[in-house]
PDB file of C-alpha atoms in Angstrom:
ATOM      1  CA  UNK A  29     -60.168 -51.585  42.500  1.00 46.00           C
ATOM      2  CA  UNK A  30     -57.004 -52.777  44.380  1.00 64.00           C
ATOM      3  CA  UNK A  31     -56.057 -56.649  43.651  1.00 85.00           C
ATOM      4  CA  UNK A  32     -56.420 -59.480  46.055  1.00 86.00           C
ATOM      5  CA  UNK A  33     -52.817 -59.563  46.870  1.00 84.00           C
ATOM      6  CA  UNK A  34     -52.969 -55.959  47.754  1.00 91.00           C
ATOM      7  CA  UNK A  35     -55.911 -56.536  49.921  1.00 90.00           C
ATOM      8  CA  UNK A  36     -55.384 -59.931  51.600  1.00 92.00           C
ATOM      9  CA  UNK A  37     -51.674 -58.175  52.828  1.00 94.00           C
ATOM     10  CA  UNK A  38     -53.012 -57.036  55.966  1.00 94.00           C
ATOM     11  CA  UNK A  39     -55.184 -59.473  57.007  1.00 93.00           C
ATOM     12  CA  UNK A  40     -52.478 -62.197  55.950  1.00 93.00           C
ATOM     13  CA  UNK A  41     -49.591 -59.866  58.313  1.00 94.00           C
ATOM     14  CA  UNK A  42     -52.200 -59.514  61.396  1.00 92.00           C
ATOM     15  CA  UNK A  43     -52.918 -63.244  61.166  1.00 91.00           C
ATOM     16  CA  UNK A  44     -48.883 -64.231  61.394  1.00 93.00           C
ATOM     17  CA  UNK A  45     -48.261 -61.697  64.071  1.00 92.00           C
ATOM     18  CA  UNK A  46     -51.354 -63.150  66.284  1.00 89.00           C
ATOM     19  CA  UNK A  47     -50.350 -66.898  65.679  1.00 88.00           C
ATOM     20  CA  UNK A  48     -46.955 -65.944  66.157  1.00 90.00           C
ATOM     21  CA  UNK A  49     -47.187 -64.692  69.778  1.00 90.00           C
ATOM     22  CA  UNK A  50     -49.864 -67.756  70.199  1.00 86.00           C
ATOM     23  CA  UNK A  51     -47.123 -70.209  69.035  1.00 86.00           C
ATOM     24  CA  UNK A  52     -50.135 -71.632  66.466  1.00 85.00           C
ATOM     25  CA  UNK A  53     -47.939 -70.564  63.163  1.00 86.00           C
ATOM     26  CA  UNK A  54     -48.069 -74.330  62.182  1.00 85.00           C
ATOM     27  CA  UNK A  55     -52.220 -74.826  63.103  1.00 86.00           C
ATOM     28  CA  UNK A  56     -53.507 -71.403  61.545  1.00 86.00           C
ATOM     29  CA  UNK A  57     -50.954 -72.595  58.342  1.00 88.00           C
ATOM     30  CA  UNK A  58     -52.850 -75.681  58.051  1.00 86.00           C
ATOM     31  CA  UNK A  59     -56.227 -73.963  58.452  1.00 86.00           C
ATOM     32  CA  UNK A  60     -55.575 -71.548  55.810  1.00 89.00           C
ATOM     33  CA  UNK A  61     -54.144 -74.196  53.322  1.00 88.00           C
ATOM     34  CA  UNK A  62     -57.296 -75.852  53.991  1.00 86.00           C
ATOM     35  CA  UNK A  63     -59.594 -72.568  53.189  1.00 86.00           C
ATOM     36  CA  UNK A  64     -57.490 -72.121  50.235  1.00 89.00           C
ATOM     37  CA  UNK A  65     -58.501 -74.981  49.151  1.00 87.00           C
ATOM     38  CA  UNK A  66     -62.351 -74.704  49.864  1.00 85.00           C
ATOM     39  CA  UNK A  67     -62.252 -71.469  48.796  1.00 85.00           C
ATOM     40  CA  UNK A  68     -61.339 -72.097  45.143  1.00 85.00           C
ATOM     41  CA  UNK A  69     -64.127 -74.168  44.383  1.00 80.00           C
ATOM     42  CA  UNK A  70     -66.170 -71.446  43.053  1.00 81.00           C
ATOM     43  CA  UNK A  71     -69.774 -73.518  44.098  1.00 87.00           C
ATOM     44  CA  UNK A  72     -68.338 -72.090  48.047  1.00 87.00           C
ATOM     45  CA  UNK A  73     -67.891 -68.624  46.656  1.00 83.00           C
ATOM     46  CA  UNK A  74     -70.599 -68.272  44.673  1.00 86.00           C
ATOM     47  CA  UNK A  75     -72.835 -69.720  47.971  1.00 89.00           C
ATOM     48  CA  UNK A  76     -71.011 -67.049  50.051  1.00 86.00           C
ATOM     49  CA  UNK A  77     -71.873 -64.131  47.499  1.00 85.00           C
ATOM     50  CA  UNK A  78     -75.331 -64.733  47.930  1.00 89.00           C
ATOM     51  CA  UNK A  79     -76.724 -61.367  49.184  1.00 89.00           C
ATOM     52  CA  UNK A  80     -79.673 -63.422  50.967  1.00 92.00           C
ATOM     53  CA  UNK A  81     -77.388 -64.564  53.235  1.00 91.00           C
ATOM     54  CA  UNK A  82     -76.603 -62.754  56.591  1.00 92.00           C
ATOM     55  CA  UNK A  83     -72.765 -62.323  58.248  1.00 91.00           C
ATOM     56  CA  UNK A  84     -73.816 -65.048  60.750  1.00 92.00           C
ATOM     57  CA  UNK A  85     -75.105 -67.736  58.370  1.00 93.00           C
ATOM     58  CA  UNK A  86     -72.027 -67.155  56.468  1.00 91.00           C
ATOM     59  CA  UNK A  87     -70.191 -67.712  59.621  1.00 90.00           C
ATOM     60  CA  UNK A  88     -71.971 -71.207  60.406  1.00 91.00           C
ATOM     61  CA  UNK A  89     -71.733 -72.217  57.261  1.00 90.00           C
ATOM     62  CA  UNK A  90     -67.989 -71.803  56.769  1.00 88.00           C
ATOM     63  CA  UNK A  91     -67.287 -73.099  60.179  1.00 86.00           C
ATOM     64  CA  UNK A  92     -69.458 -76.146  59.607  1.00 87.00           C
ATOM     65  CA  UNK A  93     -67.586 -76.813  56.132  1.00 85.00           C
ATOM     66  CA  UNK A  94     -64.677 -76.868  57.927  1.00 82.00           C
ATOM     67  CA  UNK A  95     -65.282 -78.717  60.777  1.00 82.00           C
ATOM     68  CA  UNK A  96     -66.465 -81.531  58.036  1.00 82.00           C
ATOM     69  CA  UNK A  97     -63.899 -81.432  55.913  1.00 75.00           C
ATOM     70  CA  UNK A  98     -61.120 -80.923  58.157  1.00 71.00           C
ATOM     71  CA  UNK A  99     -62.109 -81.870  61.244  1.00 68.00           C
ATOM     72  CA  UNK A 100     -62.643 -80.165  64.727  1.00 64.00           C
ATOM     73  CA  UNK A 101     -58.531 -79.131  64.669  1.00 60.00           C
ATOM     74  CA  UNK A 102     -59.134 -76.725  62.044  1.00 67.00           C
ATOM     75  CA  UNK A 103     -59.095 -73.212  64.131  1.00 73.00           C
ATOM     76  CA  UNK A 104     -62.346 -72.440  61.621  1.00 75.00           C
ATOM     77  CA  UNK A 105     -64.128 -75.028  62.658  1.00 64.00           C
ATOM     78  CA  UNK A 106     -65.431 -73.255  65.743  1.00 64.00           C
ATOM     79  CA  UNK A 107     -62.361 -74.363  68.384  1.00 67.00           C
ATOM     80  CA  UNK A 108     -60.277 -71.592  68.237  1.00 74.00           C
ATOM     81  CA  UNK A 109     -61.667 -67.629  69.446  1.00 81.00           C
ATOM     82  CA  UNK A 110     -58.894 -66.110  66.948  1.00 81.00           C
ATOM     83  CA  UNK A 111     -60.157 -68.317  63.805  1.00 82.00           C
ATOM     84  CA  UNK A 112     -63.743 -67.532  64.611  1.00 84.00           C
ATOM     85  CA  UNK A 113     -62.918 -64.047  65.202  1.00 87.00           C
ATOM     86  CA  UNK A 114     -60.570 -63.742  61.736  1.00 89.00           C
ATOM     87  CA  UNK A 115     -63.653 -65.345  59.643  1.00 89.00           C
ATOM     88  CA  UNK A 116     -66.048 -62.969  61.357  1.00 90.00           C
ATOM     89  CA  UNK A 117     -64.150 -60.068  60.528  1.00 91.00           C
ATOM     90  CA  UNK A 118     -63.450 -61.244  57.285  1.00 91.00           C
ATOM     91  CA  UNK A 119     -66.487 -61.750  56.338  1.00 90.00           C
ATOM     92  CA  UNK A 120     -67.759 -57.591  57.968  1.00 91.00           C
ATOM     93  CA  UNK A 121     -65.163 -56.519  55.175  1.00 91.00           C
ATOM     94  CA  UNK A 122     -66.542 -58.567  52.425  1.00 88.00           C
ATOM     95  CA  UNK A 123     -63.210 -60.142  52.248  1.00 90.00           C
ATOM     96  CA  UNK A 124     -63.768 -63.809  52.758  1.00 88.00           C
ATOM     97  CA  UNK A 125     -62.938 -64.454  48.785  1.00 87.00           C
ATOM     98  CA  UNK A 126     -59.309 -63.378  49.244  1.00 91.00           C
ATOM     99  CA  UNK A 127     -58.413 -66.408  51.474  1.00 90.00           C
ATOM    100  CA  UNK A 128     -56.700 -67.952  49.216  1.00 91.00           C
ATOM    101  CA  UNK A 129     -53.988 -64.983  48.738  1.00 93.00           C
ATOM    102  CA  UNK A 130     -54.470 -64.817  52.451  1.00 94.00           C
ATOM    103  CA  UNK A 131     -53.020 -68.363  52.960  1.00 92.00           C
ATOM    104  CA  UNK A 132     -50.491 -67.692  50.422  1.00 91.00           C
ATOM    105  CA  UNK A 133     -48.844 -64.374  52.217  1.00 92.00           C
ATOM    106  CA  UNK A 134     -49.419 -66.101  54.993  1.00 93.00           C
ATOM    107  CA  UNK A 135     -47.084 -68.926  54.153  1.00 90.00           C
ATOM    108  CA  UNK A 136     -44.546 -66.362  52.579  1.00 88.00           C
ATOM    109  CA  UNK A 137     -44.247 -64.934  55.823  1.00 91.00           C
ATOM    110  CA  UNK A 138     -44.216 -68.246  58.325  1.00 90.00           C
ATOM    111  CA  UNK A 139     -40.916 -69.375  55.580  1.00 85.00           C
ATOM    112  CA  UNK A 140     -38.990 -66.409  55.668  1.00 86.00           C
ATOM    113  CA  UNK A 141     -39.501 -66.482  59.595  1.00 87.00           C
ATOM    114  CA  UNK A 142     -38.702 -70.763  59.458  1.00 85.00           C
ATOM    115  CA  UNK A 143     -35.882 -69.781  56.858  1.00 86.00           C
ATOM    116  CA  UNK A 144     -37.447 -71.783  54.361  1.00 84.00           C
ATOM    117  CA  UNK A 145     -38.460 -71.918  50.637  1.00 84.00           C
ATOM    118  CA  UNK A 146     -40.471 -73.572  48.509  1.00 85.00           C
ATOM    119  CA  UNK A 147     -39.637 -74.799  45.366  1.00 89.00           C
ATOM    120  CA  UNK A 148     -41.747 -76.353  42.501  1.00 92.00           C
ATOM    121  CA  UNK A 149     -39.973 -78.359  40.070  1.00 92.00           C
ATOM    122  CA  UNK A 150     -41.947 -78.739  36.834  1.00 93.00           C
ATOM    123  CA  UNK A 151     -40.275 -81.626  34.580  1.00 91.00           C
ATOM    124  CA  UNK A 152     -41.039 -83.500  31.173  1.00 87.00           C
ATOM    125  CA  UNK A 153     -40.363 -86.488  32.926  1.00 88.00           C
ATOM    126  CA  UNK A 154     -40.655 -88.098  36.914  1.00 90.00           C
ATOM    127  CA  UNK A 155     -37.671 -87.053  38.794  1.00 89.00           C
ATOM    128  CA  UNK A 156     -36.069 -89.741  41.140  1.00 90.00           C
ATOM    129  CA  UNK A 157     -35.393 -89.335  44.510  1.00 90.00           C
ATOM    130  CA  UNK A 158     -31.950 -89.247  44.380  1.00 92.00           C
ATOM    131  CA  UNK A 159     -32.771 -86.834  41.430  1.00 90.00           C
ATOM    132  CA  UNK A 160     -34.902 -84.355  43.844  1.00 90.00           C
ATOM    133  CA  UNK A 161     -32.748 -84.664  47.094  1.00 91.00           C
ATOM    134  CA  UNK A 162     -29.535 -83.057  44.596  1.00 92.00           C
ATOM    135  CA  UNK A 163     -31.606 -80.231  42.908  1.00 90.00           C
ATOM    136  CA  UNK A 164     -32.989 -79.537  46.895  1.00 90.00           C
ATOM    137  CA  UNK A 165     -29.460 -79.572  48.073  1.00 91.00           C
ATOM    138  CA  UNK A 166     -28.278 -77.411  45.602  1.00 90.00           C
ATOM    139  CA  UNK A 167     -30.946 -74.843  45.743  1.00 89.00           C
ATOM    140  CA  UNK A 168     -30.320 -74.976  49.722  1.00 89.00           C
ATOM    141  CA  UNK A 169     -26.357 -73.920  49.372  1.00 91.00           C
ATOM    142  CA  UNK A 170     -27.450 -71.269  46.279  1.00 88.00           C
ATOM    143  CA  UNK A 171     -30.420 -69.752  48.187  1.00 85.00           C
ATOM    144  CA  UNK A 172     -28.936 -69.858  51.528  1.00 86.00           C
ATOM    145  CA  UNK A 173     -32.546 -71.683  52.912  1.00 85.00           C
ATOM    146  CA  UNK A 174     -34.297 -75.152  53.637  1.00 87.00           C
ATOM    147  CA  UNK A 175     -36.057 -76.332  51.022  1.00 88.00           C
ATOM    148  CA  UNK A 176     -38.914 -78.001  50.455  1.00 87.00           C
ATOM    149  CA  UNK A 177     -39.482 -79.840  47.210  1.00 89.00           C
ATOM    150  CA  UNK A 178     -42.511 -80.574  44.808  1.00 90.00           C
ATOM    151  CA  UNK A 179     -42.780 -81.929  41.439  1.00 92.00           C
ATOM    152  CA  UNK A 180     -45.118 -81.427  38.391  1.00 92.00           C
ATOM    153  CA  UNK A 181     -45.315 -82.798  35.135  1.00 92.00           C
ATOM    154  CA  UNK A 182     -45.534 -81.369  32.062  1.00 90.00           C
ATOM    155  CA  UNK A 183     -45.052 -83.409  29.086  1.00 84.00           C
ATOM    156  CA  UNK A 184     -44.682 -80.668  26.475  1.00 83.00           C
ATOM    157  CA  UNK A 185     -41.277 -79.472  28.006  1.00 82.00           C
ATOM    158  CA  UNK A 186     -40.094 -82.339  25.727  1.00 81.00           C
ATOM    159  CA  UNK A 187     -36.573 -82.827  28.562  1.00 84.00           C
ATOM    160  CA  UNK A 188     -34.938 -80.720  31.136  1.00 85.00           C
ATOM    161  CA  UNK A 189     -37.030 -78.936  34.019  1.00 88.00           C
ATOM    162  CA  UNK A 190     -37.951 -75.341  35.126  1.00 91.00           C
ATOM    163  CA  UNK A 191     -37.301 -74.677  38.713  1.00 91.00           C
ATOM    164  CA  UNK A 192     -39.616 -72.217  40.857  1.00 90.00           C
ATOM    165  CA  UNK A 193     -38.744 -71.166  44.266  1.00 86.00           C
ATOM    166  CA  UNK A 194     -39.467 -67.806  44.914  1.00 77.00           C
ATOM    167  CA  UNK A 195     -38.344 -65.040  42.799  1.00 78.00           C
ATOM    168  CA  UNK A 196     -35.611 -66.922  41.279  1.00 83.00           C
ATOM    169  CA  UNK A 197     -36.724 -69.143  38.219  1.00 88.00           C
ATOM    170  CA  UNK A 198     -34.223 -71.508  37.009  1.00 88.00           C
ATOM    171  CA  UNK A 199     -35.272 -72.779  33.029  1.00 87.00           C
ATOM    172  CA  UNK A 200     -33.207 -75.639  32.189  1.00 84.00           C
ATOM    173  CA  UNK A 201     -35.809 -77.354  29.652  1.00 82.00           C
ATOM    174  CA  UNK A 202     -34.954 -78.650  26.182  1.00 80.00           C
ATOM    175  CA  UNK A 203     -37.813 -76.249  25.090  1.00 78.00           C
ATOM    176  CA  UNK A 204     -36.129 -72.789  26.286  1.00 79.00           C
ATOM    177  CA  UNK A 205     -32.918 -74.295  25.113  1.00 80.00           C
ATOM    178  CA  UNK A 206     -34.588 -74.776  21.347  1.00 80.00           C
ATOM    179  CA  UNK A 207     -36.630 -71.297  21.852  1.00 82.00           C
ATOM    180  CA  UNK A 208     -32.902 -70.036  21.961  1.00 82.00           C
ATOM    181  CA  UNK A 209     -31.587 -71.312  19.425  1.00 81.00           C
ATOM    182  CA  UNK A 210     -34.245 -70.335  17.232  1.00 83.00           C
ATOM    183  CA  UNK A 211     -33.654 -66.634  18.148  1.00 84.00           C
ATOM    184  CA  UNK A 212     -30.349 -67.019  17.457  1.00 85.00           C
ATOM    185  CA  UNK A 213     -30.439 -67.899  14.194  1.00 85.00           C
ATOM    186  CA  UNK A 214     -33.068 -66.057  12.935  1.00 83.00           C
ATOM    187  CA  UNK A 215     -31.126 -62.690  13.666  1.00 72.00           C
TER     188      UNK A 215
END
């Protein structure tokens, strides 16, 4: 059985071409963030699995969710012919469940196109501004991009922060520092 990544690759490639020569990159990325989102909560999958259910009532119902919780701009909420017809063919294939990797390719291709990265900064502590616009800056001149920056916490790194953005990970916390350390002495 091939994994979600390997199946949501062409649908996620078709999608960027088509909004691509529409100019909607920026609309069909915020609808697809948006059935990212929906589609995690497993109570939506588990409604869409239902075998009971027919192609078009899985149709209504996913535009209707998003019309309500995203409003009538989402291009699955019934305003747009190329959301309606990407939800109707995902849902032919059986594929509706892979949005989520669907959205994410997606958004791997629009920021390689926008020259763009983003990064995910996981820290013991909250980082400052000041703190977050250096790190950014940095990663901008290393990686040769734009980047945009978020932040996590995560108490048990104990100090220091482990940067994502991409490939590249960058593990500057006290823990990997200590991990080391450890190693090295007990050799």
């Amino acid at each position: 059985m091939a994994d979600n990544n390997t199946v949501a690759r062409p649908y996620a490639e078709a999608a960027f071409e088509v909004a691509q020569e529409n100019g909607t990159l920026a609309e069909l990325s915020g609808s697809l963030n948006a059935a990212k989102a929906l589609m995690e909560d497993g109570l939506i999958a588990e409604f869409l699995s239902r075998p009971k259910l027919t192609d078009e009532q899985r149709l209504e119902f996913l535009r209707g969710l998003f019309a309500e919780t995203v409003g009538e701009g989402s291009m699955f909420a019934g305003g747009s012919q190329h959301g309606t017809n990407f939800l109707k063919l995902l849902l032919e294939n059986g594929r509706v469940a892979v949005l989520p990797e669907i959205s994410e390719q997606f958004e791997a291709l629009k920021a390689k196109v926008e020259n763009s990265i983003d990064a995910v900064i996981t820290a013991a502590a909250p980082l400052s501004a000041a703190q977050e616009k250096e790190i950014a800056g940095t990663l901008a001149e290393k990686l040769g991009r734009d980047v945009r920056i978020s932040t996590e916490i995560d108490e048990n790194l104990i100090g220091g922060a482990v940067i994502r953005a991409g490939d590249v990970v960058i593990d500057g916390s006290l823990r990997a520092r200590l991990e080391g350390l450890a190693n090295a002495l007990t050799k």
